[in-house]
Amino acid sequence: MIIAIDGPAASGKGTLAKRLADHLGFACLDTGLLYRAVARDVAARGFRLEDTWAAVATARGLDPLELEDPDLRGTAAGDAASIVARIPEVRAALLAYQRDFARRPPGAVLDGRDIGTVVCPDADVKIFVTATAEIRAKRRHCEFEARGAGVAYETVLTDIIARDTRDAGRPNAPMAVAADAMLLDTSNLSIEAAFDAAVGLITRKTGH
Ligand code: DC
């Protein structure tokens, strides 16, 4: 069974995907980490993120098993990922790995921007996780405060809006709600409540 979870930056889709995978006993792939790792490696080799040749070569040589780097989780890595993710050949180079992963028995949960539309258009369940930009920024800002990082709320909000715009506006595999996706708006939901709601959607769709 394939479960596709898409949604914008800081929507909580990663946390939700992991919890669903644990609950179902499925494998889980955070596809954003692939783009984050490509961006990290392009920069580490001294190339600009917009350098198509360098980004494509890096994506083709990426070892998807090396995604444990904690630096990949930061905001800068997310912004950089969104830049290399615009390059169609980078996306193409990462496609086979994602599709193979999705076929792992007994099932897999993949989260990203184009899972339900491009990577796994035949997924058994598609959930598009949303929340207002203000609420996503507020949650992210709270995480920063908890870690003692002095980032202003306005900066976080501006960054989230810029990333949404870039991810939804690119011509190739933009962030989009698949026609057969179910919307899960977590604006007024706790993590627990969002998880319960997602389990309800999966049960309704598959009977599991
Ligand atoms: O989900 P994330 O924030 O880790 O993703 C980082 C960036 O990677 C995101 O802004 C756009 C890109 N991305 C993508 O284009 N397609 C995906 N399936 C996942 C991420």
Tab-separated table of N, CA, C and O in Angstrom, residues 83 88 153 185 201:
chain	number	residue	atom	x	y	z
A	83	ILE	N	15.506	25.528	-4.197
A	83	ILE	CA	16.146	26.081	-5.403
A	83	ILE	C	16.580	24.956	-6.355
A	83	ILE	O	16.248	24.972	-7.542
A	88	PRO	N	14.337	20.449	-13.574
A	88	PRO	CA	13.646	19.207	-13.952
A	88	PRO	C	14.546	17.978	-13.936
A	88	PRO	O	14.129	16.904	-13.496
A	153	TYR	N	9.549	36.325	14.300
A	153	TYR	CA	8.367	35.676	13.695
A	153	TYR	C	8.176	36.149	12.251
A	153	TYR	O	7.921	35.341	11.351
A	185	ASP	N	-6.679	19.971	6.954
A	185	ASP	CA	-6.272	21.300	7.445
A	185	ASP	C	-5.970	21.196	8.936
A	185	ASP	O	-6.867	20.948	9.744
A	201	LEU	N	-9.037	9.157	7.843
A	201	LEU	CA	-9.109	9.275	6.374
A	201	LEU	C	-8.619	7.986	5.705
A	201	LEU	O	-9.207	7.515	4.726
